Amino acid sequence: MDKFNVLTGAAAPLNMANVDTDKIIPARFLKTIKRTGLGKDLFSNLRYNEDGSEKPEFVLNQPKYRKAEILVAGENFGCGSSREHAPWALLDFGIRCVIAPSFADIFHGNCFKNGILPVVLPADACEQLMADAALGTNARLTVDLDRQVVVRPDGQEIHFEVDAFRKHCLLNGLDDIGLTLEHVVAIDTYEKNEPAWMPVIAGV
Amino acid sequence: MAASRTLFDKIWDAHVVDRMGDGTCVLYIDRHLVHEVTSPQAFEGLRLAGRKVRRVDATIAVVDHNIPTEDRRSGINEPESKLQIETLEKNVADFGVPYFPVLDDRQGIVHVIGPEQGISLPGMTIVCGDSHTSTHGAMGALAFGIGTSEVEHVLATQTLLQKPALNMLVRVDGAVGPGVTAKDIILAVIGEIGTAGGNGHVIEYAGEAIRALDMAGRMTVCNMSIEAGARAGLIAPDDVTFAYIKGRPYAPQGDDFAKAVDYWRTLPSDDGAHYDKIVVLDAASIIPQVSWGTSPEAVVPITGVVPDPASEADEAKRAQMQRMLDYMGLTAGQKLAGTKVDVVFIGSCTNSRIEDLRAAAAVAAGKHVADGVRALVVPGSGLIKKQAEVEGLDKIFLDAGFEWREAGCSMCLGMNPDKLTPGQRCASTSNRNFEGRQGPGGRTHLVSPAMAAAAAVTGVLTDVRELA
Ligand code: SF4
């Protein structure tokens, strides 16, 4: 996983609440067996007409947001399915940070596992950033994970909270599996103490 | 440790392997269910790191999302679906994971077969790379959906790194009226608390109306916890649960079963246990529900009308309502009952169990699917399909003009050939009415199996209670 420290880039405003994972990446694109290559299908139903042509009004189709690295969105972003294809598609498009008043739990966790930082900020702060983002490429935002601030184009800093463990992993690009395997003795012990009636799945 | 604990607290405490300084826990996972869509990248990750599956005897794999529900003895045509299914088959063979093959009777939707086979048991932690893993909470287990990175994590370590969720109690007091089902209860709950109402929480469902449900109904309720924003839903195990489990293939047998029941009886929440949020509903006031928008919280009673965005004070919410109405092709103030449907889908991990099929068949019996309506029945597993055929339900459906299919997810998400076409309106027993969920441009109305059958035979959204 790539490290995340300081990100400065264009932010795209997506002023919608409850952006679900079917919107982020519709089910028909889940047939891949790879993690990469989904960027072209990100927000497919919002981004393209039925004939495959682009909908010019959709935010990521506007020239100033085609290279956006930050997304500012409405509340409950990422609700719905657990598909990790949603953060994969965002990442493959080039988005490394999503800012919203709230996120759905599974999506929120999936972001951290893919080097994407989800930033939760109060609704009024998100509105300000949405307005900044609407200014396009002239208005770049900076997201500083170490200092836990979003820096607005005018230099004003907005503080955000982030889970200390997840922050540590993201700053250092740490793989959860490796960390967990440091506890392998405890896992062995746990398994030895399982009750005898506990069945196993065998002889299928 | 607090003296009084909830069901969730007890299961959590029993599975903590280790604690890190900041409260993150290494949580042991008892059962891992694997399907074709969210696992290929996880197995690939194991391969790249030279890791094995830690506990193949706690893991079970099946294909469900992609698979055609027509005759599949001749193989799968769609090349990408085929590749994904073959990839799973190769992965389970390489890593030694138990697997129910495509043509096995035990194949079915992952959340249907777990309980059906006795794989999902009370007090367990159960995960799957699918958000509707919450379904298994009906057994009194802590069951939740995970992403593919976590699938890999569980395969490699049989644990997850987690922090405990908050406790939420949803109590449904009293008894529901005739024609009101588990599906209507959960849709009413989501309508009440909203799609983000359970974020950060695990919901425990309790109260007389929940206790009165059979296991199929409890699974329907827990299934849609995720639509209320909660990663997991739970119902305390009781005699109904134990009777359901007894004798199932992978459940404890004989003396072990008795020992297990002794343990399971200690699981229900203690008196005075603390909940961070409590919501109470009156069962008697619940009327059969139907969704009108593209979010599962956008529900009204079938006797109601499409709400008016003008009456919404919040500007963003007003705009969202208008967008939903435009997408759904509905106008404010329009009555839901009488709205014409093109397709009826009876199936999905929410409502494809034998009890659901019986309820739909009871409505369809002796009637015929309305002209111009396509109606599908897709059982949740091969075994359910067989059971239905023993009971003659297939004949009832076929005589009434329904299609009778093989088990799978089917039109719940339209990954296989069963899809809506743009503008088609569907009464569906599934769980999500998101834009394009059942096919691009498709319009979904979430309802119970009985309501879906009523829509099929009348051709319009119908209050099943008024159908003679
Ligand atoms: S039936 Fe639908 S909701 Fe359930 S697992 Fe399949 S796709 Fe997901």
PDB file of C-alpha atoms in Angstrom, chain B residues 202-427:
ATOM      1  CA  VAL B 202     -24.579  -2.999  15.843  1.00  0.00           C
ATOM      2  CA  ILE B 203     -28.355  -3.275  16.027  1.00  0.00           C
ATOM      3  CA  GLU B 204     -29.974  -5.786  18.352  1.00  0.00           C
ATOM      4  CA  TYR B 205     -33.597  -6.443  17.417  1.00  0.00           C
ATOM      5  CA  ALA B 206     -35.889  -7.352  20.269  1.00  0.00           C
ATOM      6  CA  GLY B 207     -39.505  -7.136  21.377  1.00  0.00           C
ATOM      7  CA  GLU B 208     -42.532  -9.316  20.996  1.00  0.00           C
ATOM      8  CA  ALA B 209     -42.891  -8.894  17.226  1.00  0.00           C
ATOM      9  CA  ILE B 210     -39.294 -10.002  16.661  1.00  0.00           C
ATOM     10  CA  ARG B 211     -39.529 -12.962  19.054  1.00  0.00           C
ATOM     11  CA  ALA B 212     -42.654 -14.088  17.189  1.00  0.00           C
ATOM     12  CA  LEU B 213     -40.763 -14.366  13.882  1.00  0.00           C
ATOM     13  CA  ASP B 214     -39.539 -17.687  12.551  1.00  0.00           C
ATOM     14  CA  MET B 215     -35.862 -17.963  11.587  1.00  0.00           C
ATOM     15  CA  ALA B 216     -36.544 -16.970   7.980  1.00  0.00           C
ATOM     16  CA  GLY B 217     -38.225 -13.781   9.159  1.00  0.00           C
ATOM     17  CA  ARG B 218     -35.397 -13.037  11.574  1.00  0.00           C
ATOM     18  CA  MET B 219     -32.926 -13.432   8.729  1.00  0.00           C
ATOM     19  CA  THR B 220     -34.931 -10.979   6.606  1.00  0.00           C
ATOM     20  CA  VAL B 221     -34.776  -8.437   9.416  1.00  0.00           C
ATOM     21  CA  CYS B 222     -31.066  -8.823  10.139  1.00  0.00           C
ATOM     22  CA  ASN B 223     -30.282  -8.913   6.412  1.00  0.00           C
ATOM     23  CA  MET B 224     -31.321  -5.298   5.964  1.00  0.00           C
ATOM     24  CA  SER B 225     -29.417  -3.929   8.975  1.00  0.00           C
ATOM     25  CA  ILE B 226     -26.835  -2.669   6.509  1.00  0.00           C
ATOM     26  CA  GLU B 227     -29.535  -0.651   4.752  1.00  0.00           C
ATOM     27  CA  ALA B 228     -29.985   1.091   8.102  1.00  0.00           C
ATOM     28  CA  GLY B 229     -26.241   1.797   8.175  1.00  0.00           C
ATOM     29  CA  ALA B 230     -25.408  -0.857  10.779  1.00  0.00           C
ATOM     30  CA  ARG B 231     -22.701  -3.290   9.887  1.00  0.00           C
ATOM     31  CA  ALA B 232     -24.399  -6.032  11.860  1.00  0.00           C
ATOM     32  CA  GLY B 233     -27.825  -6.912  13.234  1.00  0.00           C
ATOM     33  CA  LEU B 234     -28.430  -9.468  15.962  1.00  0.00           C
ATOM     34  CA  ILE B 235     -31.310 -11.352  17.495  1.00  0.00           C
ATOM     35  CA  ALA B 236     -30.826 -13.226  20.756  1.00  0.00           C
ATOM     36  CA  PRO B 237     -30.877 -16.993  20.238  1.00  0.00           C
ATOM     37  CA  ASP B 238     -33.817 -18.840  21.799  1.00  0.00           C
ATOM     38  CA  ASP B 239     -35.648 -22.152  21.473  1.00  0.00           C
ATOM     39  CA  VAL B 240     -36.767 -21.214  17.957  1.00  0.00           C
ATOM     40  CA  THR B 241     -33.093 -20.821  17.004  1.00  0.00           C
ATOM     41  CA  PHE B 242     -32.005 -24.081  18.648  1.00  0.00           C
ATOM     42  CA  ALA B 243     -34.827 -26.062  17.013  1.00  0.00           C
ATOM     43  CA  TYR B 244     -33.794 -24.625  13.642  1.00  0.00           C
ATOM     44  CA  ILE B 245     -30.147 -25.616  14.093  1.00  0.00           C
ATOM     45  CA  LYS B 246     -30.648 -29.098  15.452  1.00  0.00           C
ATOM     46  CA  GLY B 247     -29.627 -31.779  12.952  1.00  0.00           C
ATOM     47  CA  ARG B 248     -28.210 -29.442  10.304  1.00  0.00           C
ATOM     48  CA  PRO B 249     -25.135 -30.938   8.584  1.00  0.00           C
ATOM     49  CA  TYR B 250     -22.382 -28.740  10.043  1.00  0.00           C
ATOM     50  CA  ALA B 251     -23.992 -27.995  13.413  1.00  0.00           C
ATOM     51  CA  PRO B 252     -22.758 -29.736  16.574  1.00  0.00           C
ATOM     52  CA  GLN B 253     -24.356 -33.167  16.923  1.00  0.00           C
ATOM     53  CA  GLY B 254     -25.469 -35.275  19.908  1.00  0.00           C
ATOM     54  CA  ASP B 255     -23.811 -34.392  23.226  1.00  0.00           C
ATOM     55  CA  ASP B 256     -21.959 -31.555  21.577  1.00  0.00           C
ATOM     56  CA  PHE B 257     -25.249 -29.995  20.580  1.00  0.00           C
ATOM     57  CA  ALA B 258     -26.459 -30.080  24.194  1.00  0.00           C
ATOM     58  CA  LYS B 259     -23.221 -28.473  25.360  1.00  0.00           C
ATOM     59  CA  ALA B 260     -23.470 -25.836  22.701  1.00  0.00           C
ATOM     60  CA  VAL B 261     -27.054 -25.013  23.689  1.00  0.00           C
ATOM     61  CA  ASP B 262     -25.940 -24.608  27.309  1.00  0.00           C
ATOM     62  CA  TYR B 263     -23.467 -22.011  26.131  1.00  0.00           C
ATOM     63  CA  TRP B 264     -25.844 -20.337  23.693  1.00  0.00           C
ATOM     64  CA  ARG B 265     -28.352 -19.830  26.524  1.00  0.00           C
ATOM     65  CA  THR B 266     -25.857 -17.551  28.262  1.00  0.00           C
ATOM     66  CA  LEU B 267     -25.686 -15.189  25.278  1.00  0.00           C
ATOM     67  CA  PRO B 268     -28.836 -13.024  25.455  1.00  0.00           C
ATOM     68  CA  SER B 269     -28.316  -9.494  26.765  1.00  0.00           C
ATOM     69  CA  ASP B 270     -28.351  -9.105  30.537  1.00  0.00           C
ATOM     70  CA  ASP B 271     -31.036  -7.053  32.247  1.00  0.00           C
ATOM     71  CA  GLY B 272     -29.830  -3.508  32.550  1.00  0.00           C
ATOM     72  CA  ALA B 273     -27.263  -3.818  29.758  1.00  0.00           C
ATOM     73  CA  HIS B 274     -26.360  -0.475  28.251  1.00  0.00           C
ATOM     74  CA  TYR B 275     -27.415   0.598  24.761  1.00  0.00           C
ATOM     75  CA  ASP B 276     -26.067   3.756  23.185  1.00  0.00           C
ATOM     76  CA  LYS B 277     -29.270   4.245  21.205  1.00  0.00           C
ATOM     77  CA  ILE B 278     -32.766   2.817  21.636  1.00  0.00           C
ATOM     78  CA  VAL B 279     -35.590   2.941  19.091  1.00  0.00           C
ATOM     79  CA  VAL B 280     -39.052   1.558  19.808  1.00  0.00           C
ATOM     80  CA  LEU B 281     -41.693   0.768  17.193  1.00  0.00           C
ATOM     81  CA  ASP B 282     -45.267  -0.370  17.634  1.00  0.00           C
ATOM     82  CA  ALA B 283     -45.832  -3.472  15.495  1.00  0.00           C
ATOM     83  CA  ALA B 284     -49.563  -2.943  15.256  1.00  0.00           C
ATOM     84  CA  SER B 285     -49.043   0.356  13.448  1.00  0.00           C
ATOM     85  CA  ILE B 286     -46.925  -1.193  10.671  1.00  0.00           C
ATOM     86  CA  ILE B 287     -48.695  -1.429   7.317  1.00  0.00           C
ATOM     87  CA  PRO B 288     -47.237  -3.369   4.338  1.00  0.00           C
ATOM     88  CA  GLN B 289     -44.400  -1.200   3.056  1.00  0.00           C
ATOM     89  CA  VAL B 290     -43.256  -0.194  -0.402  1.00  0.00           C
ATOM     90  CA  SER B 291     -40.273   1.927  -1.349  1.00  0.00           C
ATOM     91  CA  TRP B 292     -40.854   4.884  -3.666  1.00  0.00           C
ATOM     92  CA  GLY B 293     -37.292   6.229  -4.103  1.00  0.00           C
ATOM     93  CA  THR B 294     -33.740   5.115  -4.715  1.00  0.00           C
ATOM     94  CA  SER B 295     -32.730   4.806  -1.084  1.00  0.00           C
ATOM     95  CA  PRO B 296     -34.105   2.111   1.221  1.00  0.00           C
ATOM     96  CA  GLU B 297     -35.255   4.786   3.693  1.00  0.00           C
ATOM     97  CA  ALA B 298     -37.619   6.148   1.050  1.00  0.00           C
ATOM     98  CA  VAL B 299     -40.523   3.906   2.043  1.00  0.00           C
ATOM     99  CA  VAL B 300     -44.208   4.481   2.691  1.00  0.00           C
ATOM    100  CA  PRO B 301     -47.118   2.226   3.601  1.00  0.00           C
ATOM    101  CA  ILE B 302     -48.836   0.818   0.506  1.00  0.00           C
ATOM    102  CA  THR B 303     -51.859   2.876   1.531  1.00  0.00           C
ATOM    103  CA  GLY B 304     -49.763   6.049   1.262  1.00  0.00           C
ATOM    104  CA  VAL B 305     -48.760   8.498  -1.444  1.00  0.00           C
ATOM    105  CA  VAL B 306     -45.448   9.591  -2.947  1.00  0.00           C
ATOM    106  CA  PRO B 307     -44.151  12.363  -0.674  1.00  0.00           C
ATOM    107  CA  ASP B 308     -43.817  15.932  -1.909  1.00  0.00           C
ATOM    108  CA  PRO B 309     -40.288  17.387  -2.017  1.00  0.00           C
ATOM    109  CA  ALA B 310     -41.841  20.841  -1.471  1.00  0.00           C
ATOM    110  CA  SER B 311     -42.685  19.801   2.082  1.00  0.00           C
ATOM    111  CA  GLU B 312     -39.000  19.155   2.867  1.00  0.00           C
ATOM    112  CA  ALA B 313     -37.322  22.112   4.545  1.00  0.00           C
ATOM    113  CA  ASP B 314     -33.704  21.086   3.943  1.00  0.00           C
ATOM    114  CA  GLU B 315     -32.555  22.158   0.493  1.00  0.00           C
ATOM    115  CA  ALA B 316     -30.146  19.283  -0.168  1.00  0.00           C
ATOM    116  CA  LYS B 317     -32.755  16.729   0.933  1.00  0.00           C
ATOM    117  CA  ARG B 318     -35.370  18.407  -1.236  1.00  0.00           C
ATOM    118  CA  ALA B 319     -33.083  18.168  -4.253  1.00  0.00           C
ATOM    119  CA  GLN B 320     -32.358  14.531  -3.483  1.00  0.00           C
ATOM    120  CA  MET B 321     -36.086  13.733  -3.243  1.00  0.00           C
ATOM    121  CA  GLN B 322     -36.723  15.422  -6.559  1.00  0.00           C
ATOM    122  CA  ARG B 323     -33.894  13.491  -8.161  1.00  0.00           C
ATOM    123  CA  MET B 324     -35.357  10.239  -6.818  1.00  0.00           C
ATOM    124  CA  LEU B 325     -38.823  11.070  -8.163  1.00  0.00           C
ATOM    125  CA  ASP B 326     -37.404  11.930 -11.589  1.00  0.00           C
ATOM    126  CA  TYR B 327     -35.434   8.701 -11.683  1.00  0.00           C
ATOM    127  CA  MET B 328     -38.386   6.625 -10.516  1.00  0.00           C
ATOM    128  CA  GLY B 329     -40.825   8.330 -12.900  1.00  0.00           C
ATOM    129  CA  LEU B 330     -43.225   9.191 -10.085  1.00  0.00           C
ATOM    130  CA  THR B 331     -44.985  12.418  -9.143  1.00  0.00           C
ATOM    131  CA  ALA B 332     -45.509  13.858  -5.692  1.00  0.00           C
ATOM    132  CA  GLY B 333     -48.882  13.007  -4.217  1.00  0.00           C
ATOM    133  CA  GLN B 334     -49.385   9.996  -6.491  1.00  0.00           C
ATOM    134  CA  LYS B 335     -50.827   6.917  -4.786  1.00  0.00           C
ATOM    135  CA  LEU B 336     -48.396   4.001  -4.697  1.00  0.00           C
ATOM    136  CA  ALA B 337     -51.148   1.413  -4.981  1.00  0.00           C
ATOM    137  CA  GLY B 338     -52.182   1.084  -8.599  1.00  0.00           C
ATOM    138  CA  THR B 339     -48.749   1.978 -10.014  1.00  0.00           C
ATOM    139  CA  LYS B 340     -48.067  -0.291 -12.974  1.00  0.00           C
ATOM    140  CA  VAL B 341     -45.111  -2.682 -12.821  1.00  0.00           C
ATOM    141  CA  ASP B 342     -43.227  -4.416 -15.648  1.00  0.00           C
ATOM    142  CA  VAL B 343     -41.244  -6.975 -13.706  1.00  0.00           C
ATOM    143  CA  VAL B 344     -41.602  -8.840 -10.425  1.00  0.00           C
ATOM    144  CA  PHE B 345     -38.567 -10.385  -8.760  1.00  0.00           C
ATOM    145  CA  ILE B 346     -38.980 -12.824  -5.886  1.00  0.00           C
ATOM    146  CA  GLY B 347     -35.580 -13.832  -4.554  1.00  0.00           C
ATOM    147  CA  SER B 348     -32.320 -12.513  -2.990  1.00  0.00           C
ATOM    148  CA  CYS B 349     -30.733 -13.184   0.383  1.00  0.00           C
ATOM    149  CA  THR B 350     -33.505 -11.063   1.914  1.00  0.00           C
ATOM    150  CA  ASN B 351     -36.451 -13.152   0.763  1.00  0.00           C
ATOM    151  CA  SER B 352     -35.683 -16.418  -1.028  1.00  0.00           C
ATOM    152  CA  ARG B 353     -36.171 -18.983   1.712  1.00  0.00           C
ATOM    153  CA  ILE B 354     -38.832 -21.652   1.595  1.00  0.00           C
ATOM    154  CA  GLU B 355     -41.073 -19.603   3.909  1.00  0.00           C
ATOM    155  CA  ASP B 356     -40.852 -16.655   1.509  1.00  0.00           C
ATOM    156  CA  LEU B 357     -41.702 -18.835  -1.464  1.00  0.00           C
ATOM    157  CA  ARG B 358     -44.668 -20.316   0.408  1.00  0.00           C
ATOM    158  CA  ALA B 359     -45.961 -16.820   1.192  1.00  0.00           C
ATOM    159  CA  ALA B 360     -45.675 -15.762  -2.441  1.00  0.00           C
ATOM    160  CA  ALA B 361     -47.208 -19.001  -3.703  1.00  0.00           C
ATOM    161  CA  ALA B 362     -50.178 -18.573  -1.360  1.00  0.00           C
ATOM    162  CA  VAL B 363     -50.970 -15.291  -3.101  1.00  0.00           C
ATOM    163  CA  ALA B 364     -50.253 -16.569  -6.619  1.00  0.00           C
ATOM    164  CA  ALA B 365     -52.190 -19.842  -6.309  1.00  0.00           C
ATOM    165  CA  GLY B 366     -55.032 -20.088  -8.814  1.00  0.00           C
ATOM    166  CA  LYS B 367     -54.247 -16.674 -10.307  1.00  0.00           C
ATOM    167  CA  HIS B 368     -52.209 -15.579 -13.299  1.00  0.00           C
ATOM    168  CA  VAL B 369     -49.419 -13.094 -13.821  1.00  0.00           C
ATOM    169  CA  ALA B 370     -50.947  -9.972 -15.380  1.00  0.00           C
ATOM    170  CA  ASP B 371     -50.506  -9.302 -19.099  1.00  0.00           C
ATOM    171  CA  GLY B 372     -47.232  -7.635 -19.963  1.00  0.00           C
ATOM    172  CA  VAL B 373     -45.613  -8.485 -16.621  1.00  0.00           C
ATOM    173  CA  ARG B 374     -42.540 -10.684 -16.359  1.00  0.00           C
ATOM    174  CA  ALA B 375     -42.276 -12.438 -12.988  1.00  0.00           C
ATOM    175  CA  LEU B 376     -39.295 -14.444 -11.745  1.00  0.00           C
ATOM    176  CA  VAL B 377     -38.930 -16.677  -8.739  1.00  0.00           C
ATOM    177  CA  VAL B 378     -35.324 -17.427  -7.810  1.00  0.00           C
ATOM    178  CA  PRO B 379     -34.884 -19.749  -4.803  1.00  0.00           C
ATOM    179  CA  GLY B 380     -32.030 -18.993  -2.412  1.00  0.00           C
ATOM    180  CA  SER B 381     -30.401 -22.412  -2.692  1.00  0.00           C
ATOM    181  CA  GLY B 382     -30.612 -25.661  -4.589  1.00  0.00           C
ATOM    182  CA  LEU B 383     -32.059 -27.323  -1.499  1.00  0.00           C
ATOM    183  CA  ILE B 384     -34.803 -24.713  -1.187  1.00  0.00           C
ATOM    184  CA  LYS B 385     -35.634 -25.250  -4.839  1.00  0.00           C
ATOM    185  CA  LYS B 386     -35.943 -28.997  -4.244  1.00  0.00           C
ATOM    186  CA  GLN B 387     -38.054 -28.517  -1.133  1.00  0.00           C
ATOM    187  CA  ALA B 388     -40.366 -26.148  -3.017  1.00  0.00           C
ATOM    188  CA  GLU B 389     -40.725 -28.735  -5.760  1.00  0.00           C
ATOM    189  CA  VAL B 390     -41.622 -31.398  -3.177  1.00  0.00           C
ATOM    190  CA  GLU B 391     -44.328 -29.065  -1.889  1.00  0.00           C
ATOM    191  CA  GLY B 392     -45.565 -28.322  -5.408  1.00  0.00           C
ATOM    192  CA  LEU B 393     -44.778 -24.609  -5.200  1.00  0.00           C
ATOM    193  CA  ASP B 394     -42.968 -24.711  -8.553  1.00  0.00           C
ATOM    194  CA  LYS B 395     -46.176 -25.928 -10.142  1.00  0.00           C
ATOM    195  CA  ILE B 396     -48.194 -23.136  -8.555  1.00  0.00           C
ATOM    196  CA  PHE B 397     -45.737 -20.560  -9.862  1.00  0.00           C
ATOM    197  CA  LEU B 398     -45.408 -22.066 -13.315  1.00  0.00           C
ATOM    198  CA  ASP B 399     -49.175 -22.462 -13.703  1.00  0.00           C
ATOM    199  CA  ALA B 400     -49.541 -18.829 -12.718  1.00  0.00           C
ATOM    200  CA  GLY B 401     -47.043 -17.768 -15.372  1.00  0.00           C
ATOM    201  CA  PHE B 402     -43.963 -17.131 -13.202  1.00  0.00           C
ATOM    202  CA  GLU B 403     -40.467 -18.185 -14.277  1.00  0.00           C
ATOM    203  CA  TRP B 404     -38.972 -20.803 -11.961  1.00  0.00           C
ATOM    204  CA  ARG B 405     -35.194 -20.454 -11.752  1.00  0.00           C
ATOM    205  CA  GLU B 406     -31.993 -21.971 -10.350  1.00  0.00           C
ATOM    206  CA  ALA B 407     -30.506 -20.538  -7.136  1.00  0.00           C
ATOM    207  CA  GLY B 408     -28.396 -17.371  -7.121  1.00  0.00           C
ATOM    208  CA  CYS B 409     -28.394 -13.609  -6.576  1.00  0.00           C
ATOM    209  CA  SER B 410     -29.925 -12.998  -9.984  1.00  0.00           C
ATOM    210  CA  MET B 411     -31.854  -9.778 -10.439  1.00  0.00           C
ATOM    211  CA  CYS B 412     -30.951  -8.516  -6.983  1.00  0.00           C
ATOM    212  CA  LEU B 413     -27.901  -6.892  -8.542  1.00  0.00           C
ATOM    213  CA  GLY B 414     -28.025  -7.833 -12.200  1.00  0.00           C
ATOM    214  CA  MET B 415     -24.536  -9.253 -12.496  1.00  0.00           C
ATOM    215  CA  ASN B 416     -25.870 -12.254 -14.357  1.00  0.00           C
ATOM    216  CA  PRO B 417     -28.177 -12.006 -17.395  1.00  0.00           C
ATOM    217  CA  ASP B 418     -31.243 -11.228 -15.207  1.00  0.00           C
ATOM    218  CA  LYS B 419     -31.462  -7.442 -15.468  1.00  0.00           C
ATOM    219  CA  LEU B 420     -34.006  -4.671 -15.816  1.00  0.00           C
ATOM    220  CA  THR B 421     -33.881  -2.552 -18.960  1.00  0.00           C
ATOM    221  CA  PRO B 422     -33.939   1.264 -18.686  1.00  0.00           C
ATOM    222  CA  GLY B 423     -37.255   2.591 -17.390  1.00  0.00           C
ATOM    223  CA  GLN B 424     -38.616  -0.803 -16.350  1.00  0.00           C
ATOM    224  CA  ARG B 425     -40.443  -0.791 -13.034  1.00  0.00           C
ATOM    225  CA  CYS B 426     -39.957  -3.772 -10.739  1.00  0.00           C
ATOM    226  CA  ALA B 427     -41.597  -4.932  -7.534  1.00  0.00           C
TER     227      ALA B 427
END
